[in-house]
PDB file of C-alpha atoms in Angstrom:
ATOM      1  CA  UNK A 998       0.000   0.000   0.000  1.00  0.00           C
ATOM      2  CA  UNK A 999       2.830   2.989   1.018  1.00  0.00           C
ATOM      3  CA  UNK A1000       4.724   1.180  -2.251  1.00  0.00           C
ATOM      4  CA  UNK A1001       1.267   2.681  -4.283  1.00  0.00           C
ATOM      5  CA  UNK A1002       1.127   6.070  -2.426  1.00  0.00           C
ATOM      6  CA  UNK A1003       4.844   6.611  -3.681  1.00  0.00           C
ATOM      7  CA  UNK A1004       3.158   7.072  -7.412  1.00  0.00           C
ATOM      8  CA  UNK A1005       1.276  10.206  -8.451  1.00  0.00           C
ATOM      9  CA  UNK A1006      -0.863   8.811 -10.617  1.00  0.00           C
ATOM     10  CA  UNK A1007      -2.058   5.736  -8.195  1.00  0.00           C
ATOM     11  CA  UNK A1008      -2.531   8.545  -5.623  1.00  0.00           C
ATOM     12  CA  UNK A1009      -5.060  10.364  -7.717  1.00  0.00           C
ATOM     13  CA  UNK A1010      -6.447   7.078  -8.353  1.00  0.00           C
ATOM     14  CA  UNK A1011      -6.959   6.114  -4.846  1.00  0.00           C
ATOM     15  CA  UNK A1012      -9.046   9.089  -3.981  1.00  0.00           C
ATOM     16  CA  UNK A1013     -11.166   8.199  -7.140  1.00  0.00           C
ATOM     17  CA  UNK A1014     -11.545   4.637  -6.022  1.00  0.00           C
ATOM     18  CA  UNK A1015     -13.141   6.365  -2.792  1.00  0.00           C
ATOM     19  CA  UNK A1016     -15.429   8.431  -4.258  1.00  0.00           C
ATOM     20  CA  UNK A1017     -16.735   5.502  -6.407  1.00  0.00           C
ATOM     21  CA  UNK A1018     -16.728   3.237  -3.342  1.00  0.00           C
ATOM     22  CA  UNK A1019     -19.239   5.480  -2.040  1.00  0.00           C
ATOM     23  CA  UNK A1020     -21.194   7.149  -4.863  1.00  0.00           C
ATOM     24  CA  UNK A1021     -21.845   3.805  -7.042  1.00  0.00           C
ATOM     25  CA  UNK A1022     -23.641   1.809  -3.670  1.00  0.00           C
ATOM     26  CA  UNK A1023     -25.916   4.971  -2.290  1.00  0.00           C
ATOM     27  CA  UNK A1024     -27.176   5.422  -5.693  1.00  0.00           C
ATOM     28  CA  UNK A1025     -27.589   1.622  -6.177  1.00  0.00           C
ATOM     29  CA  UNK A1026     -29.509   1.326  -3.303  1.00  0.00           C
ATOM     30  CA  UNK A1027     -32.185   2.800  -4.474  1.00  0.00           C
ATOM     31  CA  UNK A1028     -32.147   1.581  -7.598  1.00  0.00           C
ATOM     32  CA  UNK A1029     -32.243  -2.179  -6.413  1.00  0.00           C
ATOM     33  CA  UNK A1030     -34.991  -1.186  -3.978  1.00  0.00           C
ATOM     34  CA  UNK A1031     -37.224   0.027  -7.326  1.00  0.00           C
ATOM     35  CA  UNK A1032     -36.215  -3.237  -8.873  1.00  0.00           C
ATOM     36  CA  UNK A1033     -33.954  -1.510 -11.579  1.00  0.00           C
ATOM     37  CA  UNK A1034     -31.208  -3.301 -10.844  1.00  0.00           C
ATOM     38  CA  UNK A1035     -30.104  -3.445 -14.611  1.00  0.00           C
ATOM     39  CA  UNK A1036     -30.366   0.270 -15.219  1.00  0.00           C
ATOM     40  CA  UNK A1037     -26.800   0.970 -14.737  1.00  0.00           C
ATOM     41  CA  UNK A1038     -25.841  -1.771 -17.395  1.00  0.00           C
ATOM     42  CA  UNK A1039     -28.238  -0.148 -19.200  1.00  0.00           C
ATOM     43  CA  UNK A1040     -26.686   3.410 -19.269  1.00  0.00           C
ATOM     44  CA  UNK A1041     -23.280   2.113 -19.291  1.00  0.00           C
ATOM     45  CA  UNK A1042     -24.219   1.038 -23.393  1.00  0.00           C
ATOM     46  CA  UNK A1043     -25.769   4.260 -23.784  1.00  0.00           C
ATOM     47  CA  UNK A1044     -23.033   6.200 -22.700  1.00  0.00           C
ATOM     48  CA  UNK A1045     -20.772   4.453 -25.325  1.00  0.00           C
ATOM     49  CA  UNK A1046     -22.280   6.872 -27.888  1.00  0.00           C
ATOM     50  CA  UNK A1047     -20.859   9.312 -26.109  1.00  0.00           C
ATOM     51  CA  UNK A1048     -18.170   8.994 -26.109  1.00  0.00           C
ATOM     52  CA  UNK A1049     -18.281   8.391 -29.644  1.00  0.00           C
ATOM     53  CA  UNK A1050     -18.904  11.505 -30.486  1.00  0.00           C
ATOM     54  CA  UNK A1051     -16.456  13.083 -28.113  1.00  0.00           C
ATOM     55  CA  UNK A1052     -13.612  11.043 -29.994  1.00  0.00           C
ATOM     56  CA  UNK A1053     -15.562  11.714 -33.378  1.00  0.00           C
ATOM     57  CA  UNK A1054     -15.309  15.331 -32.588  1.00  0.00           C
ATOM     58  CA  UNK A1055     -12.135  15.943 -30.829  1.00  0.00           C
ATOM     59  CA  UNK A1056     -14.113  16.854 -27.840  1.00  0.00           C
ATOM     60  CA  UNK A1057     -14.084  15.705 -24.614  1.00  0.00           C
ATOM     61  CA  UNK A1058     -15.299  11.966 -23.947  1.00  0.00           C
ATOM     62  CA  UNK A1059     -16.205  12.346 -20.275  1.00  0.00           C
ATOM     63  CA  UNK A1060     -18.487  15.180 -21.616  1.00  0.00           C
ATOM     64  CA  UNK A1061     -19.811  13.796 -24.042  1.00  0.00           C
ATOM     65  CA  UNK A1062     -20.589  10.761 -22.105  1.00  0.00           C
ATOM     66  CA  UNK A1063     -22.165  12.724 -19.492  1.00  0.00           C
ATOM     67  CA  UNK A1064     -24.518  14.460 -21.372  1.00  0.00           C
ATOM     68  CA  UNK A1065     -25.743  11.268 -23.392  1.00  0.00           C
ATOM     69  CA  UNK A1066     -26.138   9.373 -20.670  1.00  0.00           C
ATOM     70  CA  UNK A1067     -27.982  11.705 -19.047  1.00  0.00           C
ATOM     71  CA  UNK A1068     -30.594  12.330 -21.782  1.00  0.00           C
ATOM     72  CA  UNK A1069     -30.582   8.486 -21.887  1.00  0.00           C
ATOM     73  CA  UNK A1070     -31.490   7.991 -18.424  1.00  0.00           C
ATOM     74  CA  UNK A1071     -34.274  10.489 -18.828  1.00  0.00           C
ATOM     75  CA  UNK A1072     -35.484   8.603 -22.252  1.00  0.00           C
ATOM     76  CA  UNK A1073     -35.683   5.345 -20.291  1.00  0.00           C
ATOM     77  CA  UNK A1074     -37.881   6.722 -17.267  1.00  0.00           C
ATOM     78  CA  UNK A1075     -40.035   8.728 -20.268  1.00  0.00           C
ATOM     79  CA  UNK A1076     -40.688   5.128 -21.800  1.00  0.00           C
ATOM     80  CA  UNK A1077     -41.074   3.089 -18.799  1.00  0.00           C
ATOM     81  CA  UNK A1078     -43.639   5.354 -17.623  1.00  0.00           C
ATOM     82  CA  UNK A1079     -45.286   5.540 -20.871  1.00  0.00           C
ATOM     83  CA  UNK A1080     -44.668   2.740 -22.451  1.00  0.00           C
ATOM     84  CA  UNK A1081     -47.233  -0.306 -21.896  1.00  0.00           C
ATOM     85  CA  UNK A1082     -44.375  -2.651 -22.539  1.00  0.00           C
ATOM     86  CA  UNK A1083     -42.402  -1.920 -19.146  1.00  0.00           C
ATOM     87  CA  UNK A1084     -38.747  -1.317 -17.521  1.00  0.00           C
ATOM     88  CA  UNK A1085     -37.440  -3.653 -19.102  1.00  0.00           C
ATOM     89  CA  UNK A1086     -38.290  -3.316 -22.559  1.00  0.00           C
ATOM     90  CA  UNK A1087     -37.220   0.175 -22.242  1.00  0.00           C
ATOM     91  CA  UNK A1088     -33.717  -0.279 -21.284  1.00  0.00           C
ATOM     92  CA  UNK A1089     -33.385  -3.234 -23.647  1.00  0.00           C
ATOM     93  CA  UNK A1090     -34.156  -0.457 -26.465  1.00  0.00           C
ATOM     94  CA  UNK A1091     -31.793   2.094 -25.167  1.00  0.00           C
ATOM     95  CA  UNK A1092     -29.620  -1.001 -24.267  1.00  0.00           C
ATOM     96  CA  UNK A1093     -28.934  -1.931 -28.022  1.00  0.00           C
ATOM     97  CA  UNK A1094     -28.666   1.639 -29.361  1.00  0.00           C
ATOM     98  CA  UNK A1095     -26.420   2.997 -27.589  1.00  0.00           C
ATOM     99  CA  UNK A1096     -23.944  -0.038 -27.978  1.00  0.00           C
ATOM    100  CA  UNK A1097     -24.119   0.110 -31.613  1.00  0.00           C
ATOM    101  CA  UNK A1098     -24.606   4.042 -31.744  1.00  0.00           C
ATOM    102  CA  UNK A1099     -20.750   3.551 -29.722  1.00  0.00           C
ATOM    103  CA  UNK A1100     -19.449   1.160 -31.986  1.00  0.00           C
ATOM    104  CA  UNK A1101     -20.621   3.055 -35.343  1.00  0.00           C
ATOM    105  CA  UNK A1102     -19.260   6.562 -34.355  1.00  0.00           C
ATOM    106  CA  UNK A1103     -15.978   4.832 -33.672  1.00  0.00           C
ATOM    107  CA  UNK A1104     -15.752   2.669 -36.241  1.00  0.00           C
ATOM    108  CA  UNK A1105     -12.488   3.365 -38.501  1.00  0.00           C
ATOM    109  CA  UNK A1106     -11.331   5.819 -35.914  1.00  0.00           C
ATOM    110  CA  UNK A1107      -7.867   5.735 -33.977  1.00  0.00           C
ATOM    111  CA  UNK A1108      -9.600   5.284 -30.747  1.00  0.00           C
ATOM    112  CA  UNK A1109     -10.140   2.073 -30.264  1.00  0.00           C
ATOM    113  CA  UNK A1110      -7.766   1.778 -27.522  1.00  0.00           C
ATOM    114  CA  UNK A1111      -9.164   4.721 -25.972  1.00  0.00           C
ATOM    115  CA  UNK A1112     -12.664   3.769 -25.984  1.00  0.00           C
ATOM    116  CA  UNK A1113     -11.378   0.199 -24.258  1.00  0.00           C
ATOM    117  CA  UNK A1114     -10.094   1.746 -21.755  1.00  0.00           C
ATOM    118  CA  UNK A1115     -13.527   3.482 -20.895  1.00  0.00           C
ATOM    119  CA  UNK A1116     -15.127  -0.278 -21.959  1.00  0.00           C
ATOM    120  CA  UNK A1117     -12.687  -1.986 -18.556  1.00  0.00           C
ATOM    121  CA  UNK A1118     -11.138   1.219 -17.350  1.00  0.00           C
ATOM    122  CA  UNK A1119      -7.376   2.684 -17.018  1.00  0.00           C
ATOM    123  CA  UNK A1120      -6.388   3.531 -13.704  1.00  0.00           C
ATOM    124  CA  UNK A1121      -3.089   5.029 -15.845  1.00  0.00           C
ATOM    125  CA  UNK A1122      -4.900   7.435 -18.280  1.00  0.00           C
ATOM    126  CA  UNK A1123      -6.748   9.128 -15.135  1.00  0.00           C
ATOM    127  CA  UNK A1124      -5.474  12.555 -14.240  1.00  0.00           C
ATOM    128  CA  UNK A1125      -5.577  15.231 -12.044  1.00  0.00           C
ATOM    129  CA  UNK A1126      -8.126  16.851 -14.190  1.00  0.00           C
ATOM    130  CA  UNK A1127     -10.314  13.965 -14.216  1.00  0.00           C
ATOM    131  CA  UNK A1128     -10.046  13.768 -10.534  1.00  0.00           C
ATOM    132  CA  UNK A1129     -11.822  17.081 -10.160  1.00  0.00           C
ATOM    133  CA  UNK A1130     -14.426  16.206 -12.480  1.00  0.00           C
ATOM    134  CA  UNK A1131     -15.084  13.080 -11.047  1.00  0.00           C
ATOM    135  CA  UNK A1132     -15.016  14.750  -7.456  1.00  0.00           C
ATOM    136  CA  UNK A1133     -17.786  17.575  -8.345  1.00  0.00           C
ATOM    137  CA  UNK A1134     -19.962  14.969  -9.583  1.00  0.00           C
ATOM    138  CA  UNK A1135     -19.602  12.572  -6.573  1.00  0.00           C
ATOM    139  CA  UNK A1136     -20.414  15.269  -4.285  1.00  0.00           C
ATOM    140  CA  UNK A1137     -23.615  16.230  -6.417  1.00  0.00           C
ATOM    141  CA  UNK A1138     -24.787  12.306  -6.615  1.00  0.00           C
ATOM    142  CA  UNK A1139     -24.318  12.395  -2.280  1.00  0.00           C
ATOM    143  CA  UNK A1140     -26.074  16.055  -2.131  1.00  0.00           C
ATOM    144  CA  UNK A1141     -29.087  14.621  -3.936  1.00  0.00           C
ATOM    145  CA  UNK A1142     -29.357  11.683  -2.044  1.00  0.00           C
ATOM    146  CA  UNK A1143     -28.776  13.771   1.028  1.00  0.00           C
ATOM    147  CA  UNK A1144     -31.551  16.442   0.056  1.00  0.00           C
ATOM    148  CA  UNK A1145     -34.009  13.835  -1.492  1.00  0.00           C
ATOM    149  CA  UNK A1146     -33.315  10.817   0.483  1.00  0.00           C
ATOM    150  CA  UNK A1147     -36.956  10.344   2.554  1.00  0.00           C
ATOM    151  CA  UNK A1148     -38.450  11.356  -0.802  1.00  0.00           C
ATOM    152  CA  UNK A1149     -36.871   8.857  -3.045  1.00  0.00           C
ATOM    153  CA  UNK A1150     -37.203   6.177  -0.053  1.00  0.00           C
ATOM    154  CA  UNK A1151     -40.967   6.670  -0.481  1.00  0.00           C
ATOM    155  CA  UNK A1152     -40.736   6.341  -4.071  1.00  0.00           C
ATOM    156  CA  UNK A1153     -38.658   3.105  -4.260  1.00  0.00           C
ATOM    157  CA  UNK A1154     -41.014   1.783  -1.898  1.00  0.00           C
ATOM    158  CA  UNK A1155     -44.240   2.114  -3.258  1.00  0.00           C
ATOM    159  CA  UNK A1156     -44.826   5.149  -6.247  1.00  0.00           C
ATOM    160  CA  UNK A1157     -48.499   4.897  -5.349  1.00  0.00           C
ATOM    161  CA  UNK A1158     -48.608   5.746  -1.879  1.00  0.00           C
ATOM    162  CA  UNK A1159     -45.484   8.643  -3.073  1.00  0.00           C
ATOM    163  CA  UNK A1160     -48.198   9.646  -5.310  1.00  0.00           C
ATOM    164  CA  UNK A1161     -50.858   9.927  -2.833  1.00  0.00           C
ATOM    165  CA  UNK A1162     -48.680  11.743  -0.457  1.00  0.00           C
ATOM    166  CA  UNK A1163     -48.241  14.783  -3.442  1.00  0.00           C
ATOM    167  CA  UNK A1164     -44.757  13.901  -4.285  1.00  0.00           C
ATOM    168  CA  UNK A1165     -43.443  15.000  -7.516  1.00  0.00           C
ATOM    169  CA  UNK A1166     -43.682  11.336  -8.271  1.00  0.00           C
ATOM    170  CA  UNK A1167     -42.035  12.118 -12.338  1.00  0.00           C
ATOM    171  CA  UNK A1168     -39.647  14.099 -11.484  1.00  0.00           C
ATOM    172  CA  UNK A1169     -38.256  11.896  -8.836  1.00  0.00           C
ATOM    173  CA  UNK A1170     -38.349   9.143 -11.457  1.00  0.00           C
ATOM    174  CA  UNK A1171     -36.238  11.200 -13.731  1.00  0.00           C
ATOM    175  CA  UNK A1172     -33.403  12.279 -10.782  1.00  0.00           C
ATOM    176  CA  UNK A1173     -32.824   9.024  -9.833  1.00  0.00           C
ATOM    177  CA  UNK A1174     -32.128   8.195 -13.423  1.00  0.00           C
ATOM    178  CA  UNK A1175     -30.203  10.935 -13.847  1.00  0.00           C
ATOM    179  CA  UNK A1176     -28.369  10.433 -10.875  1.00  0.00           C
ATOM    180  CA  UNK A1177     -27.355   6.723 -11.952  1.00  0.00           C
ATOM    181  CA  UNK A1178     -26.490   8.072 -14.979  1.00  0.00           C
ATOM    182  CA  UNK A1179     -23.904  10.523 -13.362  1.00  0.00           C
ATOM    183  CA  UNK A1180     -22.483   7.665 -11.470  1.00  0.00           C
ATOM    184  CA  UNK A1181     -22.319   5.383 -14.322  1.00  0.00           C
ATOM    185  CA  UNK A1182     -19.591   8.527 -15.795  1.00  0.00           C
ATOM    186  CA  UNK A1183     -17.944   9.473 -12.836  1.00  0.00           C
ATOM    187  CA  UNK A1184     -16.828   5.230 -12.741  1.00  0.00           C
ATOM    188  CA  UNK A1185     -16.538   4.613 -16.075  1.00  0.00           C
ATOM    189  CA  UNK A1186     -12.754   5.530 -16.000  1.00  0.00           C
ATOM    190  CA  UNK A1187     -11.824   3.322 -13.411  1.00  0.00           C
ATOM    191  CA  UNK A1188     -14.289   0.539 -12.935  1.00  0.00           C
ATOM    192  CA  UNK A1189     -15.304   0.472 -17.171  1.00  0.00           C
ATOM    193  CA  UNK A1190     -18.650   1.199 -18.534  1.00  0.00           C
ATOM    194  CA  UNK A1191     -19.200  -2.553 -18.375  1.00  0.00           C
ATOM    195  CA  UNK A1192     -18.510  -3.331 -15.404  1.00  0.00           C
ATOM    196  CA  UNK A1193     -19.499  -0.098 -13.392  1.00  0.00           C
ATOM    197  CA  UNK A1194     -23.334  -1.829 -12.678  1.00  0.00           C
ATOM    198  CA  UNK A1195     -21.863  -4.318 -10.548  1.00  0.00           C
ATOM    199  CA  UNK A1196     -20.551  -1.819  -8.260  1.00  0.00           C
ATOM    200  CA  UNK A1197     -24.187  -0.525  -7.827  1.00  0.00           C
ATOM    201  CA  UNK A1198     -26.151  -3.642  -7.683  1.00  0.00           C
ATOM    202  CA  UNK A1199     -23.291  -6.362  -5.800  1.00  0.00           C
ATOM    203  CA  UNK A1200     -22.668  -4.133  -2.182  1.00  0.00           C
ATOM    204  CA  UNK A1201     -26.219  -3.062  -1.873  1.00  0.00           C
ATOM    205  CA  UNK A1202     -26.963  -7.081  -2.391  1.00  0.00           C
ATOM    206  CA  UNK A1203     -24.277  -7.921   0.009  1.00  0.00           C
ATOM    207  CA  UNK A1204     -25.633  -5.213   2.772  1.00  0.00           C
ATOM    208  CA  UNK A1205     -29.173  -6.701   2.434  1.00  0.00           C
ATOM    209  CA  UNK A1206     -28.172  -9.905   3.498  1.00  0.00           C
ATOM    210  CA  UNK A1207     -26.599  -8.105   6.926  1.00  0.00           C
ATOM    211  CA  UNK A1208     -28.873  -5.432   7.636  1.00  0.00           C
ATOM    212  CA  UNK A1209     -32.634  -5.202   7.840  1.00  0.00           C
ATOM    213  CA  UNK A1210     -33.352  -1.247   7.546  1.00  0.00           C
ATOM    214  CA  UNK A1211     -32.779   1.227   4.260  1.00  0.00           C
ATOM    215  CA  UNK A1212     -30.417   3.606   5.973  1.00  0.00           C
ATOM    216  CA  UNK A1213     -28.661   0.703   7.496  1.00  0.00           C
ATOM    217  CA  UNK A1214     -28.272  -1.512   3.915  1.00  0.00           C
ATOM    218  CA  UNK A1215     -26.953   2.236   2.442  1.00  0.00           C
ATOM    219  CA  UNK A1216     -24.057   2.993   4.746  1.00  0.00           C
ATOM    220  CA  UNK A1217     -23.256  -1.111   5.053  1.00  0.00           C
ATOM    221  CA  UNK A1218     -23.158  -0.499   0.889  1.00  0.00           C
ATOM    222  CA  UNK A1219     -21.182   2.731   0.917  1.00  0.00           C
ATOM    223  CA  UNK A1220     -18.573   0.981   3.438  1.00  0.00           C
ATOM    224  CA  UNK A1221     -18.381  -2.543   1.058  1.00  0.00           C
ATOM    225  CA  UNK A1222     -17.824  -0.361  -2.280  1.00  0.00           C
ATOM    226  CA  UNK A1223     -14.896   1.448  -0.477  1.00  0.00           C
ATOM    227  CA  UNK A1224     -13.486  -2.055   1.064  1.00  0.00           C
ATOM    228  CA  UNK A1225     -13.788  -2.895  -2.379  1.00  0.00           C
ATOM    229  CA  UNK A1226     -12.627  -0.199  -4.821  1.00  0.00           C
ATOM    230  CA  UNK A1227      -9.621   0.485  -2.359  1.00  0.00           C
ATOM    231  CA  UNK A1228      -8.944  -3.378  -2.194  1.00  0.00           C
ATOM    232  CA  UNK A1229      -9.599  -3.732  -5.644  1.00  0.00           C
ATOM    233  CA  UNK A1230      -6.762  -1.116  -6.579  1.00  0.00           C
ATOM    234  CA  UNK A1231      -3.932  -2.501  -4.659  1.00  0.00           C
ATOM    235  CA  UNK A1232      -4.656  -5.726  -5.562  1.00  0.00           C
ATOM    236  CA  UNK A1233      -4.047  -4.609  -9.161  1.00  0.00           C
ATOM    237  CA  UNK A1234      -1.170  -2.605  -8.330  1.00  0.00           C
ATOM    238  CA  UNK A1235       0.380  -5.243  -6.283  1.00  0.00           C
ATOM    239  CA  UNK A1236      -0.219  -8.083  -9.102  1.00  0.00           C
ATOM    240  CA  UNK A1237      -0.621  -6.160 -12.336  1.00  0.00           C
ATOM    241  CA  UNK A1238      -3.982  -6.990 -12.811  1.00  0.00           C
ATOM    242  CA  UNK A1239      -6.735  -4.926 -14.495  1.00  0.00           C
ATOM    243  CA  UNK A1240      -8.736  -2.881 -11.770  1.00  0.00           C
ATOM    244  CA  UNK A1241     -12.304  -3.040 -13.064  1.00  0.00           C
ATOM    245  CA  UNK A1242     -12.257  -6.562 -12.865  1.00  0.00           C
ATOM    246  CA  UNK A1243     -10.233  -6.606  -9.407  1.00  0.00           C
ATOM    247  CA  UNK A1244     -12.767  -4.325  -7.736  1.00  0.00           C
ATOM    248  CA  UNK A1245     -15.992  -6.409  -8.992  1.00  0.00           C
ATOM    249  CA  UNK A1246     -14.096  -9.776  -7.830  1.00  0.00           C
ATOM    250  CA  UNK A1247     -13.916  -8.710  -4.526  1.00  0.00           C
ATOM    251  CA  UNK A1248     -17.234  -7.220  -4.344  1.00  0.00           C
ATOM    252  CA  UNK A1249     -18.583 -10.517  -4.935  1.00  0.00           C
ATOM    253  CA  UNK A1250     -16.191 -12.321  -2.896  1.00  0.00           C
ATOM    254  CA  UNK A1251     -17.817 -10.223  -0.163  1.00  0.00           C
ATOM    255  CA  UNK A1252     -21.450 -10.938  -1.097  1.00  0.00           C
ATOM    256  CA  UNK A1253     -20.394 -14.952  -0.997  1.00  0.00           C
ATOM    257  CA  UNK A1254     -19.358 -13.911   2.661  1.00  0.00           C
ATOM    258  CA  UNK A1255     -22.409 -11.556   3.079  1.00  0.00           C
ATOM    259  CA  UNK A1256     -24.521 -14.488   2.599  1.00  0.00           C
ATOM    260  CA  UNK A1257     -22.757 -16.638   4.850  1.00  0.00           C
ATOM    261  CA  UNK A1258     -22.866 -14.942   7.862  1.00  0.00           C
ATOM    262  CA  UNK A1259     -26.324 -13.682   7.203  1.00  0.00           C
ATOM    263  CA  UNK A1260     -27.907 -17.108   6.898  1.00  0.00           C
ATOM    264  CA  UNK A1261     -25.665 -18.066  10.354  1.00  0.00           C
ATOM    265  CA  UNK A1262     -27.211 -14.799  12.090  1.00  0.00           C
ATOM    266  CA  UNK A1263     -30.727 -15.108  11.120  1.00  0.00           C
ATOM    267  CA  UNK A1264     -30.487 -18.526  12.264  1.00  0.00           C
ATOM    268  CA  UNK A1265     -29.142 -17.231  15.743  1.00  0.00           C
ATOM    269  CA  UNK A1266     -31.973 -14.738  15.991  1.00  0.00           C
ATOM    270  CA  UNK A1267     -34.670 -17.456  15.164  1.00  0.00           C
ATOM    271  CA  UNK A1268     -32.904 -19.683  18.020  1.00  0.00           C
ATOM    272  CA  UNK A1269     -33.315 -16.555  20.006  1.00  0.00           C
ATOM    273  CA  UNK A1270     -36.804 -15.841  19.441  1.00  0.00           C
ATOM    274  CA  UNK A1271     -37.776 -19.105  19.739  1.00  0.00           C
ATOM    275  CA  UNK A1272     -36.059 -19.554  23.093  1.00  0.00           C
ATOM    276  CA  UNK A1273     -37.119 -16.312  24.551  1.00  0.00           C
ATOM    277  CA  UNK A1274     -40.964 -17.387  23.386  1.00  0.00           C
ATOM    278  CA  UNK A1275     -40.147 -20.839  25.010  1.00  0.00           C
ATOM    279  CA  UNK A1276     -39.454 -19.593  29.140  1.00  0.00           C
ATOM    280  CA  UNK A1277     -43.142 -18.169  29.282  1.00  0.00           C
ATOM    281  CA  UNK A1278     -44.535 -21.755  28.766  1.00  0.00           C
ATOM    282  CA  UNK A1279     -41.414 -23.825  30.647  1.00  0.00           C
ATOM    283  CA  UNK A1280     -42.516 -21.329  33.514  1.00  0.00           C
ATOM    284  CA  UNK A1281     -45.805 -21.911  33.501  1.00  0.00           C
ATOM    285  CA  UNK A1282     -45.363 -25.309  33.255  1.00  0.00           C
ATOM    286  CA  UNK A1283     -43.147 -25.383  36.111  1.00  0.00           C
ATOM    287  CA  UNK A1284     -45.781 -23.320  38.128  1.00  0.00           C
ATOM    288  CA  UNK A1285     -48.350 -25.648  37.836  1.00  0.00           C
ATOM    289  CA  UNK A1286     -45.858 -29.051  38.536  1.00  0.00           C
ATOM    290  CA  UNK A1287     -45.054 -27.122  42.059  1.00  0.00           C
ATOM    291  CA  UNK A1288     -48.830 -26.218  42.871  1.00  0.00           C
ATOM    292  CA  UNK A1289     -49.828 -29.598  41.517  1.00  0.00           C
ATOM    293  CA  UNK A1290     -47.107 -30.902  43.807  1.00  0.00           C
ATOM    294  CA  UNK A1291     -47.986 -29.324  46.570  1.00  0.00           C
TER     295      UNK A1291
END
């Protein structure tokens, strides 16, 4: 670890890890809780336009990205709110085009290698500039879920009863979309566009199986993505492996563990509720045996 710190750009890189570790898992949380658990992926592919054009154009790529996937995000709550063929339907639409909007605008151009890096992620290519991009938008993904976190709990619960309560239910929709969507670009460098989802969906499933509240499953999240981006990195540093990949490994390595210990502590607390329910009866019992007795 002080062998990483002794680089620049792993330094840089570290603090980006962190900022993932906690941006990608509060944002996921609600997504999983609305059972959108593929909208990530989703924007991921539509982001890959893009940052076709921002290579097409000589512009920037994080930009670019950012603004498509954006629009995207909004595109996909517009359909699956109008659309009488659903969720998923709608992000299998956006799904495709985007992918092969991304391929086409890139076709026959000299960035192939660049857009593979956003595909898996380059911890090398990120800079100091990118770091300060990626830093606004993490703190304007945890403002909004700050700000709008009882109202998007409501939401993600149940959009009727947010409905009936005279919640903006629509525009809700749309900044939770948009907020993935942000997420999806501030990772994309790091993690990869294809592998960023996981990072959303995999510590929010690991939480779940630990914690029984919604605040509790989003900081048990938030504190499994940073275990896990910040793992993730100096594992790939250490044995010169690719860090998208690294990260999600883990992540999952700690839902396998998640899972384990949550089966062995809901079977405590069953043994615990069934003995505690148990002494009112054994005393009973026993008070009747010594008046009986008597």
């Amino acid at each position: 670890m002080t062998e990483m710190l002794q680089y620049d750009f792993m330094r840089i890189a570290l603090v980006m890890a962190v900022l993932i570790g906690l941006t990608a898992p509060a944002v996921g949380t609600f997504i999983v809780q609305r059972k959108l658990s593929l909208l990530g992926d989703g924007i991921g592919h539509i982001a890959l336009t893009g940052i076709g054009l921002g290579l097409l154009t000589g512009g920037s790529p994080v930009l670019g990205a950012l603004l498509v996937s954006v629009l995207g995000a909004v595109a996909i709550e517009v359909l699956r709110a109008r659309s009488r063929s659903g969720a998923d339907v709608a992000l299998a639409l956006l799904f495709y085009g985007g992918l092969a909007g991304g391929v086409l605008l890139t076709n026959g151009q000299d960035g192939g290698s660049s857009l593979q890096s956003y595909l898996f992620g380059s911890i090398s290519s990120v800079s100091a500039t990118d770091l300060y991009v990626v830093a606004g938008l993490a703190v304007a993904v945890l403002g909004i879920v700050a700000l709008f976190g009882r109202e998007l709990f409501l939401l993600c619960q149940d959009e009727e009863v947010a409905r009936a309560a005279g919640l903006p239910v629509r525009f809700l929709s749309i900044l939770i979309a948009a907020t993935a969507a942000v997420t999806v670009v501030i990772s994309m460098r790091a993690i990869g566009l294809l592998l960023v989802s996981a990072l959303m969906v995999v510590p929010v499933a690991a939480a779940q199986q630990l914690t029984r509240g919604f605040k509790s499953t989003m900081l048990v999240a938030m504190g499994i993505g940073v275990l896990s981006a910040v793992s993730g990195l100096a594992g790939s540093f250490e044995y010169d492996l690719p860090p998208g990949p690294s990260i999600v490994l883990l992540a999952l390595a700690v839902f396998v563990a998640a899972v384990v210990a949550g089966t062995v502590l809901r079977r405590r607390r069953t043994r615990t509720v069934a003995a505690t329910a148990d002494r009112p009866a054994r005393a009973s019992v026993e008070a009747e045996a010594e008046v009986l007795g008597g």
